[in-house]
Short mmCIF file of C-alpha atoms and ligand atoms in Angstrom, two decimals:
data_model
loop_
_atom_site.label_atom_id
_atom_site.label_comp_id
_atom_site.label_asym_id
_atom_site.label_seq_id
_atom_site.Cartn_x
_atom_site.Cartn_y
_atom_site.Cartn_z
CA UNK A 1435 11.90 -16.50 2.69
CA UNK A 1436 14.19 -15.49 -0.14
CA UNK A 1437 13.34 -12.32 -1.98
CA UNK A 1438 11.05 -13.40 -4.82
CA UNK A 1439 12.12 -12.78 -8.39
CA UNK A 1440 9.15 -10.46 -9.02
CA UNK A 1441 10.21 -8.26 -6.16
CA UNK A 1442 13.76 -8.05 -7.47
CA UNK A 1443 12.25 -7.06 -10.79
CA UNK A 1444 10.22 -4.19 -9.34
CA UNK A 1445 13.21 -2.83 -7.47
CA UNK A 1446 15.36 -3.15 -10.54
CA UNK A 1447 12.96 -1.38 -12.88
CA UNK A 1448 12.69 1.50 -10.41
CA UNK A 1449 16.45 1.67 -10.04
CA UNK A 1450 16.93 1.69 -13.78
CA UNK A 1451 14.41 4.52 -14.19
CA UNK A 1452 16.19 6.53 -11.52
CA UNK A 1453 19.56 5.92 -13.06
CA UNK A 1454 18.50 6.62 -16.62
CA UNK A 1455 16.34 9.70 -16.16
CA UNK A 1456 18.24 11.22 -13.24
CA UNK A 1457 21.85 10.66 -14.27
CA UNK A 1458 22.13 9.73 -17.94
CA UNK A 1459 19.57 11.70 -19.94
CA UNK A 1460 19.11 15.31 -20.88
CA UNK A 1461 15.43 15.74 -20.12
CA UNK A 1462 13.77 18.42 -22.23
CA UNK A 1463 10.11 17.43 -21.80
CA UNK A 1464 8.43 20.80 -21.27
CA UNK A 1465 5.85 19.56 -18.74
CA UNK A 1466 8.22 17.87 -16.31
CA UNK A 1467 10.53 18.82 -13.49
CA UNK A 1468 12.21 17.29 -10.47
CA UNK A 1469 11.88 18.08 -6.79
CA UNK A 1470 14.75 18.94 -4.51
CA UNK A 1471 16.04 16.30 -2.07
CA UNK A 1472 14.29 18.14 0.77
CA UNK A 1473 10.96 18.10 -1.05
CA UNK A 1474 11.44 14.41 -1.83
CA UNK A 1475 12.26 13.68 1.80
CA UNK A 1476 9.04 15.23 3.07
CA UNK A 1477 7.10 13.62 0.22
CA UNK A 1478 8.09 10.21 1.60
CA UNK A 1479 6.04 10.69 4.75
CA UNK A 1480 3.18 9.20 6.70
CA UNK A 1481 0.87 11.70 4.98
CA UNK A 1482 0.94 9.41 1.95
CA UNK A 1483 -1.20 6.90 3.83
CA UNK A 1484 -3.85 9.24 5.23
CA UNK A 1485 -7.22 10.74 4.46
CA UNK A 1486 -8.45 14.21 5.27
CA UNK A 1487 -11.76 14.63 3.51
CA UNK A 1488 -13.13 18.14 3.64
CA UNK A 1489 -11.30 21.36 4.41
CA UNK A 1490 -8.64 22.05 7.05
CA UNK A 1491 -10.10 22.02 10.57
CA UNK A 1492 -13.46 20.87 9.12
CA UNK A 1493 -12.63 17.27 8.31
CA UNK A 1494 -14.80 14.20 8.28
CA UNK A 1495 -12.09 12.10 10.00
CA UNK A 1496 -10.00 12.22 13.13
CA UNK A 1497 -6.22 12.18 13.08
CA UNK A 1498 -5.80 15.13 10.77
CA UNK A 1499 -4.27 17.82 12.99
CA UNK A 1500 -0.95 17.89 11.14
CA UNK A 1501 -2.67 17.56 7.77
CA UNK A 1502 -4.71 20.63 8.68
CA UNK A 1503 -1.60 22.51 9.67
CA UNK A 1504 0.41 21.64 6.56
CA UNK A 1505 -2.47 22.30 4.18
CA UNK A 1506 -3.07 25.78 5.60
CA UNK A 1507 0.64 26.50 5.60
CA UNK A 1508 1.01 25.44 1.95
CA UNK A 1509 -2.02 27.47 0.84
CA UNK A 1510 -0.78 30.55 2.69
CA UNK A 1511 2.61 30.24 1.02
CA UNK A 1512 0.92 29.83 -2.33
CA UNK A 1513 -1.27 32.90 -1.78
CA UNK A 1514 1.74 34.85 -0.64
CA UNK A 1515 4.10 34.15 -3.52
CA UNK A 1516 1.66 33.96 -6.45
CA UNK A 1517 0.15 36.34 -5.19
CA UNK A 1518 -3.52 35.39 -4.90
CA UNK A 1519 -6.13 35.88 -2.22
CA UNK A 1520 -7.38 32.28 -2.26
CA UNK A 1521 -6.02 28.91 -3.28
CA UNK A 1522 -7.10 25.29 -3.03
CA UNK A 1523 -4.44 22.62 -3.27
CA UNK A 1524 -6.71 19.62 -3.14
CA UNK A 1525 -7.07 18.98 -6.89
CA UNK A 1526 -4.63 16.13 -7.44
CA UNK A 1527 -3.72 17.35 -10.92
CA UNK A 1528 -4.13 20.25 -13.31
CA UNK A 1529 -6.80 18.34 -15.19
CA UNK A 1530 -8.83 17.85 -11.99
CA UNK A 1531 -8.45 21.57 -11.24
CA UNK A 1532 -9.81 22.37 -14.71
CA UNK A 1533 -12.64 19.87 -14.32
CA UNK A 1534 -13.79 21.51 -11.09
CA UNK A 1535 -13.76 25.04 -12.51
CA UNK A 1536 -15.37 24.05 -15.82
CA UNK A 1537 -18.08 22.04 -14.06
CA UNK A 1538 -19.03 24.93 -11.81
CA UNK A 1539 -19.02 27.48 -14.63
CA UNK A 1540 -20.86 25.43 -17.22
CA UNK A 1541 -23.70 22.96 -17.52
CA UNK A 1542 -24.08 20.35 -20.24
CA UNK A 1543 -25.02 22.14 -23.45
CA UNK A 1544 -23.28 25.38 -22.49
CA UNK A 1545 -20.53 26.91 -24.57
CA UNK A 1546 -16.93 27.76 -23.70
CA UNK A 1547 -14.43 29.58 -25.87
CA UNK A 1548 -10.88 28.28 -25.77
CA UNK A 1549 -7.54 29.31 -27.22
CA UNK A 1550 -7.06 27.83 -30.66
CA UNK A 1551 -5.25 24.50 -30.77
CA UNK A 1552 -2.55 26.23 -32.85
CA UNK A 1553 -1.93 28.55 -29.90
CA UNK A 1554 -1.39 25.50 -27.71
CA UNK A 1555 -4.65 24.83 -25.88
CA UNK A 1556 -4.59 21.65 -23.78
CA UNK A 1557 -6.66 18.56 -24.50
CA UNK A 1558 -8.55 19.11 -21.21
CA UNK A 1559 -9.94 22.34 -22.74
CA UNK A 1560 -11.48 20.50 -25.66
CA UNK A 1561 -14.41 18.31 -26.56
CA UNK A 1562 -11.97 15.39 -26.76
CA UNK A 1563 -11.04 15.83 -23.08
CA UNK A 1564 -12.40 17.16 -19.80
CA UNK A 1565 -14.61 19.88 -21.25
CA UNK A 1566 -16.26 17.43 -23.62
CA UNK A 1567 -16.86 14.85 -20.94
CA UNK A 1568 -18.73 17.52 -18.98
CA UNK A 1569 -20.97 18.02 -22.03
CA UNK A 1570 -19.72 21.56 -22.59
CA UNK A 1571 -19.15 22.63 -26.17
CA UNK A 1572 -15.75 24.06 -27.03
CA UNK A 1573 -15.39 26.75 -29.64
CA UNK A 1574 -11.92 27.78 -30.68
CA UNK A 1575 -11.13 31.46 -30.87
CA UNK A 1576 -9.49 32.66 -34.11
CA UNK A 1577 -5.73 32.42 -34.49
CA UNK A 1578 -3.36 35.18 -35.59
CA UNK A 1579 -0.65 33.41 -37.59
CA UNK A 1580 1.71 36.31 -37.58
CA UNK A 1581 1.65 36.85 -33.84
CA UNK A 1582 1.37 33.10 -33.18
CA UNK A 1583 -1.37 33.83 -30.71
CA UNK A 1584 -5.10 34.32 -30.20
CA UNK A 1585 -6.42 36.98 -32.61
CA UNK A 1586 -7.62 39.58 -30.11
CA UNK A 1587 -10.01 41.59 -32.34
CA UNK A 1588 -11.71 38.58 -33.87
CA UNK A 1589 -11.85 36.75 -30.54
CA UNK A 1590 -13.37 39.82 -28.88
CA UNK A 1591 -16.14 39.92 -31.47
CA UNK A 1592 -16.69 36.21 -31.10
CA UNK A 1593 -17.10 36.55 -27.33
CA UNK A 1594 -19.70 39.28 -27.86
CA UNK A 1595 -21.60 37.23 -30.41
CA UNK A 1596 -21.51 33.80 -28.80
CA UNK A 1597 -21.78 34.98 -25.18
CA UNK A 1598 -20.09 31.86 -23.74
CA UNK A 1599 -20.28 30.89 -20.09
CA UNK A 1600 -16.52 31.10 -19.84
CA UNK A 1601 -13.31 31.61 -21.79
CA UNK A 1602 -10.16 29.54 -21.27
CA UNK A 1603 -6.64 30.82 -21.95
CA UNK A 1604 -3.28 29.18 -21.32
CA UNK A 1605 -1.76 26.25 -23.12
CA UNK A 1606 0.72 23.46 -23.54
CA UNK A 1607 2.82 24.49 -26.53
CA UNK A 1608 3.15 28.00 -25.53
CA UNK A 1609 5.87 30.36 -26.61
CA UNK A 1610 4.16 33.71 -26.02
CA UNK A 1611 1.70 34.89 -23.33
CA UNK A 1612 -1.96 34.71 -24.26
CA UNK A 1613 -3.80 38.07 -24.32
CA UNK A 1614 -5.49 37.98 -20.93
CA UNK A 1615 -5.59 41.72 -20.33
CA UNK A 1616 -6.87 42.39 -23.85
CA UNK A 1617 -9.71 39.83 -23.73
CA UNK A 1618 -10.78 40.38 -20.15
CA UNK A 1619 -13.06 43.40 -20.88
CA UNK A 1620 -14.92 41.43 -23.57
CA UNK A 1621 -15.42 38.51 -21.18
CA UNK A 1622 -16.72 40.81 -18.45
CA UNK A 1623 -19.04 42.60 -20.89
CA UNK A 1624 -21.02 39.38 -21.46
CA UNK A 1625 -20.95 38.31 -17.81
CA UNK A 1626 -18.76 35.35 -18.53
CA UNK A 1627 -15.74 34.17 -16.52
CA UNK A 1628 -12.13 34.09 -17.60
CA UNK A 1629 -10.15 30.98 -16.66
CA UNK A 1630 -6.40 31.01 -17.12
CA UNK A 1631 -4.73 27.60 -17.17
CA UNK A 1632 -1.20 28.23 -15.95
CA UNK A 1633 -0.15 24.54 -15.78
CA UNK A 1634 3.00 25.15 -17.79
CA UNK A 1635 3.97 28.62 -16.66
CA UNK A 1636 3.12 28.71 -12.95
CA UNK A 1637 6.82 28.61 -12.02
CA UNK A 1638 7.43 31.55 -14.35
CA UNK A 1639 4.55 33.44 -12.76
CA UNK A 1640 5.83 33.00 -9.20
CA UNK A 1641 9.31 33.84 -10.52
CA UNK A 1642 7.87 37.13 -11.82
CA UNK A 1643 8.92 36.64 -15.43
CA UNK A 1644 5.38 35.94 -16.70
CA UNK A 1645 2.38 38.12 -15.83
CA UNK A 1646 0.09 36.91 -13.10
CA UNK A 1647 -3.21 36.37 -14.95
CA UNK A 1648 -5.17 37.22 -11.78
CA UNK A 1649 -3.71 40.74 -12.07
CA UNK A 1650 -4.80 40.93 -15.69
CA UNK A 1651 -8.47 40.12 -15.30
CA UNK A 1652 -8.62 36.33 -14.98
CA UNK A 1653 -11.29 35.19 -12.51
CA UNK A 1654 -9.62 31.84 -11.93
CA UNK A 1655 -6.17 30.45 -12.40
CA UNK A 1656 -5.77 26.69 -12.52
CA UNK A 1657 -2.37 25.07 -12.45
CA UNK A 1658 -0.25 21.98 -12.15
CA UNK A 1659 2.45 22.04 -9.50
CA UNK A 1660 5.14 20.10 -11.36
CA UNK A 1661 5.99 21.75 -14.68
CA UNK A 1662 7.97 25.00 -14.47
CA UNK A 1663 6.97 25.00 -10.80
CA UNK A 1664 9.21 22.31 -9.28
CA UNK A 1665 6.83 20.58 -6.87
CA UNK A 1666 5.23 17.14 -6.75
CA UNK A 1667 2.68 16.16 -9.39
CA UNK A 1668 -0.53 17.90 -8.39
CA UNK A 1669 -2.89 20.78 -9.07
CA UNK A 1670 -4.31 23.94 -7.64
CA UNK A 1671 -7.05 26.51 -8.18
CA UNK A 1672 -6.49 30.17 -7.34
CA UNK A 1673 -8.67 33.26 -7.35
CA UNK A 1674 -8.85 36.78 -5.96
CA UNK A 1675 -12.63 36.75 -5.62
CA UNK A 1676 -14.06 35.05 -2.56
CA UNK A 1677 -17.44 34.26 -4.06
CA UNK A 1678 -15.97 32.79 -7.27
CA UNK A 1679 -13.45 30.83 -5.24
CA UNK A 1680 -15.93 29.36 -2.78
CA UNK A 1681 -18.26 28.18 -5.53
CA UNK A 1682 -15.52 25.96 -6.90
CA UNK A 1683 -13.75 25.11 -3.68
CA UNK A 1684 -16.81 23.56 -2.10
CA UNK A 1685 -17.07 21.06 -4.97
CA UNK A 1686 -13.52 19.66 -4.77
CA UNK A 1687 -14.62 17.22 -2.10
CA UNK A 1688 -16.86 15.32 -2.73
CA UNK A 1689 -17.11 15.85 -6.50
CA UNK A 1690 -13.51 15.50 -7.61
CA UNK A 1691 -11.45 13.92 -4.85
CA UNK A 1692 -11.93 11.82 -1.78
CA UNK A 1693 -8.36 11.68 -0.49
CA UNK A 1694 -6.22 14.41 -1.96
CA UNK A 1695 -2.80 12.72 -1.82
CA UNK A 1696 -1.71 14.48 1.35
CA UNK A 1697 2.00 13.79 0.91
CA UNK A 1698 1.92 16.39 -1.87
CA UNK A 1699 1.28 19.11 0.67
CA UNK A 1700 4.60 19.28 2.55
CA UNK A 1701 6.49 18.74 -0.73
CA UNK A 1702 4.53 21.53 -2.42
CA UNK A 1703 5.26 23.74 0.57
CA UNK A 1704 9.00 23.07 0.23
CA UNK A 1705 8.84 23.96 -3.48
CA UNK A 1706 6.90 27.13 -2.64
CA UNK A 1707 9.59 28.14 -0.14
CA UNK A 1708 12.32 27.44 -2.68
CA UNK A 1709 10.49 29.58 -5.21
CA UNK A 1710 9.95 32.31 -2.65
CA UNK A 1711 13.70 32.71 -2.22
CA UNK A 1712 15.12 31.49 -5.54
CA UNK A 1713 12.14 31.79 -7.91
CA UNK A 1714 13.18 34.99 -9.59
CA UNK A 1715 16.70 33.78 -10.25
CA UNK A 1716 15.49 30.37 -11.44
CA UNK A 1717 12.74 31.68 -13.72
CA UNK A 1718 15.00 34.36 -15.20
CA UNK A 1719 17.57 31.72 -16.09
CA UNK A 1720 14.88 29.49 -17.63
CA UNK A 1721 13.82 32.25 -20.01
CA UNK A 1722 17.43 33.05 -20.96
CA UNK A 1723 18.15 29.37 -21.55
CA UNK A 1724 15.08 28.80 -23.74
CA UNK A 1725 15.95 31.74 -25.93
CA UNK A 1726 19.59 30.76 -26.11
CA UNK A 1727 18.77 27.17 -27.04
CA UNK A 1728 16.40 28.40 -29.78
CA UNK A 1729 19.08 30.69 -31.22
CA UNK A 1730 21.79 28.06 -30.95
CA UNK A 1731 19.65 25.46 -32.74
CA UNK A 1732 18.78 27.96 -35.49
CA UNK A 1733 22.48 28.73 -35.98
CA UNK A 1734 23.10 25.01 -36.45
CA UNK A 1735 20.61 24.57 -39.28
CA UNK A 1736 17.39 23.83 -37.38
CA UNK A 1737 14.13 25.47 -38.38
CA UNK A 1738 13.13 26.96 -35.00
CA UNK A 1739 9.68 28.52 -35.14
CA UNK A 1740 8.86 32.08 -34.13
CA UNK A 1741 12.10 33.71 -35.29
CA UNK A 1742 10.36 37.00 -36.17
CA UNK A 1743 9.05 37.20 -32.59
CA UNK A 1744 12.37 36.39 -30.94
CA UNK A 1745 11.58 32.64 -30.76
CA UNK A 1746 10.15 32.44 -27.24
CA UNK A 1747 9.18 34.19 -24.05
CA UNK A 1748 8.51 30.98 -22.11
CA UNK A 1749 10.50 27.91 -21.02
CA UNK A 1750 9.81 26.28 -24.38
CA UNK A 1751 11.03 26.35 -27.89
CA UNK A 1752 9.54 24.50 -30.86
CA UNK A 1753 11.41 23.17 -33.85
CA UNK A 1754 10.06 22.15 -37.26
CA UNK A 1755 11.95 18.96 -38.08
CA UNK A 1756 10.21 17.93 -41.30
CA UNK A 1757 13.46 18.10 -43.23
CA UNK A 1758 14.88 15.50 -40.83
CA UNK A 1759 11.94 13.12 -41.18
CA UNK A 1760 9.31 14.69 -38.88
CA UNK A 1761 8.62 14.95 -35.16
CA UNK A 1762 8.01 11.26 -34.45
CA UNK A 1763 11.24 10.12 -36.10
CA UNK A 1764 13.41 12.85 -34.61
CA UNK A 1765 12.05 12.42 -31.08
CA UNK A 1766 12.82 8.67 -31.26
CA UNK A 1767 16.27 9.29 -32.66
CA UNK A 1768 17.06 11.74 -29.88
CA UNK A 1769 15.77 9.28 -27.28
CA UNK A 1770 18.11 6.61 -28.56
CA UNK A 1771 20.91 9.08 -27.80
CA UNK A 1772 19.48 9.84 -24.31
CA UNK A 1773 17.96 13.22 -25.14
CA UNK A 1774 14.27 13.22 -24.20
CA UNK A 1775 11.83 15.51 -26.07
CA UNK A 1776 8.31 15.02 -27.36
CA UNK A 1777 6.90 15.22 -30.84
CA UNK A 1778 4.39 18.03 -31.16
CA UNK A 1779 1.90 19.56 -33.58
CA UNK A 1780 3.07 22.95 -34.79
CA UNK A 1781 0.64 25.83 -35.36
CA UNK A 1782 0.26 25.05 -39.06
CA UNK A 1783 -0.17 21.25 -38.71
CA UNK A 1784 -3.53 19.64 -39.22
CA UNK A 1785 -4.86 17.97 -36.06
CA UNK A 1786 -4.96 14.66 -37.96
CA UNK A 1787 -1.18 14.52 -38.05
CA UNK A 1788 -0.98 14.13 -34.27
CA UNK A 1789 0.93 10.84 -34.61
CA UNK A 1790 3.47 12.29 -36.99
CA UNK A 1791 3.54 16.05 -36.52
CA UNK A 1792 6.09 18.44 -38.01
CA UNK A 1793 7.66 19.44 -34.77
CA UNK A 1794 9.30 18.73 -31.48
CA UNK A 1795 8.70 20.69 -28.29
CA UNK A 1796 11.63 21.43 -26.01
CA UNK A 1797 11.50 22.73 -22.42
CA UNK A 1798 14.59 23.81 -20.50
CA UNK A 1799 13.19 24.11 -16.96
CA UNK A 1800 14.49 20.80 -15.60
CA UNK A 1801 18.02 21.16 -16.96
CA UNK A 1802 18.07 24.74 -15.67
CA UNK A 1803 17.28 23.33 -12.24
CA UNK A 1804 20.39 21.19 -12.49
CA UNK A 1805 22.45 24.32 -13.01
CA UNK A 1806 22.68 24.61 -16.77
CA UNK A 1807 23.11 28.08 -18.25
CA UNK A 1808 23.55 29.61 -21.71
CA UNK A 1809 26.90 27.89 -22.33
CA UNK A 1810 25.33 24.50 -21.72
CA UNK A 1811 22.49 25.37 -24.12
CA UNK A 1812 25.13 25.79 -26.85
CA UNK A 1813 26.52 22.38 -25.97
CA UNK A 1814 23.07 20.81 -26.13
CA UNK A 1815 22.53 22.42 -29.54
CA UNK A 1816 25.84 20.86 -30.68
CA UNK A 1817 24.61 17.46 -29.53
CA UNK A 1818 21.34 17.96 -31.45
CA UNK A 1819 23.31 18.80 -34.57
CA UNK A 1820 25.59 15.79 -34.26
CA UNK A 1821 22.66 13.44 -33.71
CA UNK A 1822 20.01 14.82 -36.07
CA UNK A 1823 21.88 16.71 -38.80
CA UNK A 1824 25.13 14.75 -38.98
CA UNK A 1825 23.67 11.36 -38.04
CA UNK A 1826 26.74 10.41 -36.04
CA UNK A 1827 27.07 6.95 -34.48
CA UNK A 1828 24.19 6.66 -32.04
CA UNK A 1829 26.01 4.65 -29.39
CA UNK A 1830 28.84 7.11 -29.28
CA UNK A 1831 26.38 9.97 -29.04
CA UNK A 1832 24.54 8.21 -26.23
CA UNK A 1833 27.78 7.92 -24.30
CA UNK A 1834 28.62 11.54 -24.99
CA UNK A 1835 25.21 12.71 -23.79
CA UNK A 1836 25.51 10.70 -20.57
CA UNK A 1837 28.97 12.00 -19.85
CA UNK A 1838 27.73 15.54 -20.36
CA UNK A 1839 24.72 14.96 -18.12
CA UNK A 1840 26.80 13.48 -15.30
CA UNK A 1841 28.40 16.87 -14.77
CA UNK A 1842 24.99 18.23 -13.69
CA UNK A 1843 23.52 16.02 -11.01
CA UNK A 1844 22.93 18.47 -8.19
CA UNK A 1845 19.73 20.44 -7.96
CA UNK A 1846 20.22 24.18 -7.63
CA UNK A 1847 17.84 26.90 -6.41
CA UNK A 1848 17.28 25.04 -3.17
CA UNK A 1849 18.56 24.95 0.41
CA UNK A 1850 21.22 22.56 1.64
CA UNK A 1851 19.41 20.81 4.44
CA UNK A 1852 21.25 18.12 6.37
CA UNK A 1853 18.42 15.62 6.27
CA UNK A 1854 20.27 13.06 8.39
CA UNK A 1855 20.09 15.46 11.33
CA UNK A 1856 16.29 15.08 11.27
CA UNK A 1857 16.14 11.35 10.75
CA UNK A 1858 16.96 8.14 12.49
CA UNK A 1859 16.34 6.15 9.33
CA UNK A 1860 17.34 7.05 5.86
CA UNK A 1861 15.52 5.89 2.75
CA UNK A 1862 17.69 7.14 -0.07
CA UNK A 1863 16.49 7.07 -3.62
CA UNK A 1864 17.91 3.90 -5.17
CA UNK A 1865 20.31 5.03 -7.83
C1 PLP B 564 -0.25 19.64 -18.38
C2 PLP B 564 -1.43 20.49 -18.57
C3 PLP B 564 -2.60 20.25 -17.88
C4 PLP B 564 -2.83 18.97 -17.11
O1 PLP B 564 -2.16 18.91 -15.97
P1 PLP B 564 -2.05 17.52 -15.18
O2 PLP B 564 -1.49 17.98 -13.89
O3 PLP B 564 -1.13 16.67 -16.00
O4 PLP B 564 -3.40 16.95 -15.08
C5 PLP B 564 -3.63 21.15 -17.98
N1 PLP B 564 -3.51 22.24 -18.75
C6 PLP B 564 -2.42 22.50 -19.45
C7 PLP B 564 -2.35 23.73 -20.27
C8 PLP B 564 -1.34 21.62 -19.42
O5 PLP B 564 -0.27 21.86 -20.15
#
């Protein structure tokens, strides 16, 4: 039979995505990353078709001996490089990791304190998301405008007064570290638990440029494995306390997953190995690039937030683009020139303006992975200026952006593995 038209269409859409996002765009979405070719090669494996309910070596199915081996290996690597005493890689996303921890720590009707939305808390921490669906009430801690962070003194008092079941730190728009060490004694004093959601910054933590919250008093760390950490989309829960860890770990199956997308495991292991050897270098460059991009944008007339604090200590920078028509308009304009960012609420925006916020959020982790350094950040800032400030011809800008991007197509901070020497068949990505 001839190849049906629908099938052609599927292959074509996939090819176009690969071409556009991998070779033509400057991707600055702060929550994304790409895997190395080696990680992608092991991701495309038989594991993607299998089940392994339960824990390694205590499964409910047969046929899992290699799944057991790879899961233990990945968890050991994760414990080693985080470092943490215990980890569970079965949550298939950061949201599922949060759901498991929140569910174990709180019952419907209980209270949880979270970082204020202005300090970047994630929707899964709120009554609109995972926490709310579990029937747990969220109460935002007070915000310190000047430090662009949780107000430690007021939040400490609030913890003592409200006596929540748990406190959540970590966020999504997130320029400066949340005060884990400072709030931990308050949390302990009311017998609550401290959960640190490291979804965005886990790669910075294993790269040793962001404090490990487990060293600063967090009882749990939840994370995604695909933001600054360059693994497959997935999640994890980590802890240094066996009792705390076991309470959550025993709920993952059967409460939150049946299969846990086993093909993530070898790919996560590859990313962990890459971060073990290159993590420090990679994460250090990310931080330098974020700061450089913030400075370069400010020099070119953009209102980059957090100037008095040095703009950023993370992989992100945030820009107030109201004078150019607002976040929604500017993000669309940039997309039409092949620069991908997202519109974002800024700390002083009202939550109602979520569809047309003042700002855009920019993350440099993916472009750093393709080898970009401070010089390239200056070039990206030039492109921003030409597109947004000078309103130059969009088609010409699109071409210019693609030409620039095509100089950076190889992933760095990885090992050159000759994959053909392991394979009799090759399934290359269709670009
Ligand atoms: C992205 C994010 C999550 C959700 O992670 P997923 O893997 O997309 O489910 C949770 N918390 C924070 C702070 C995030 O930024």
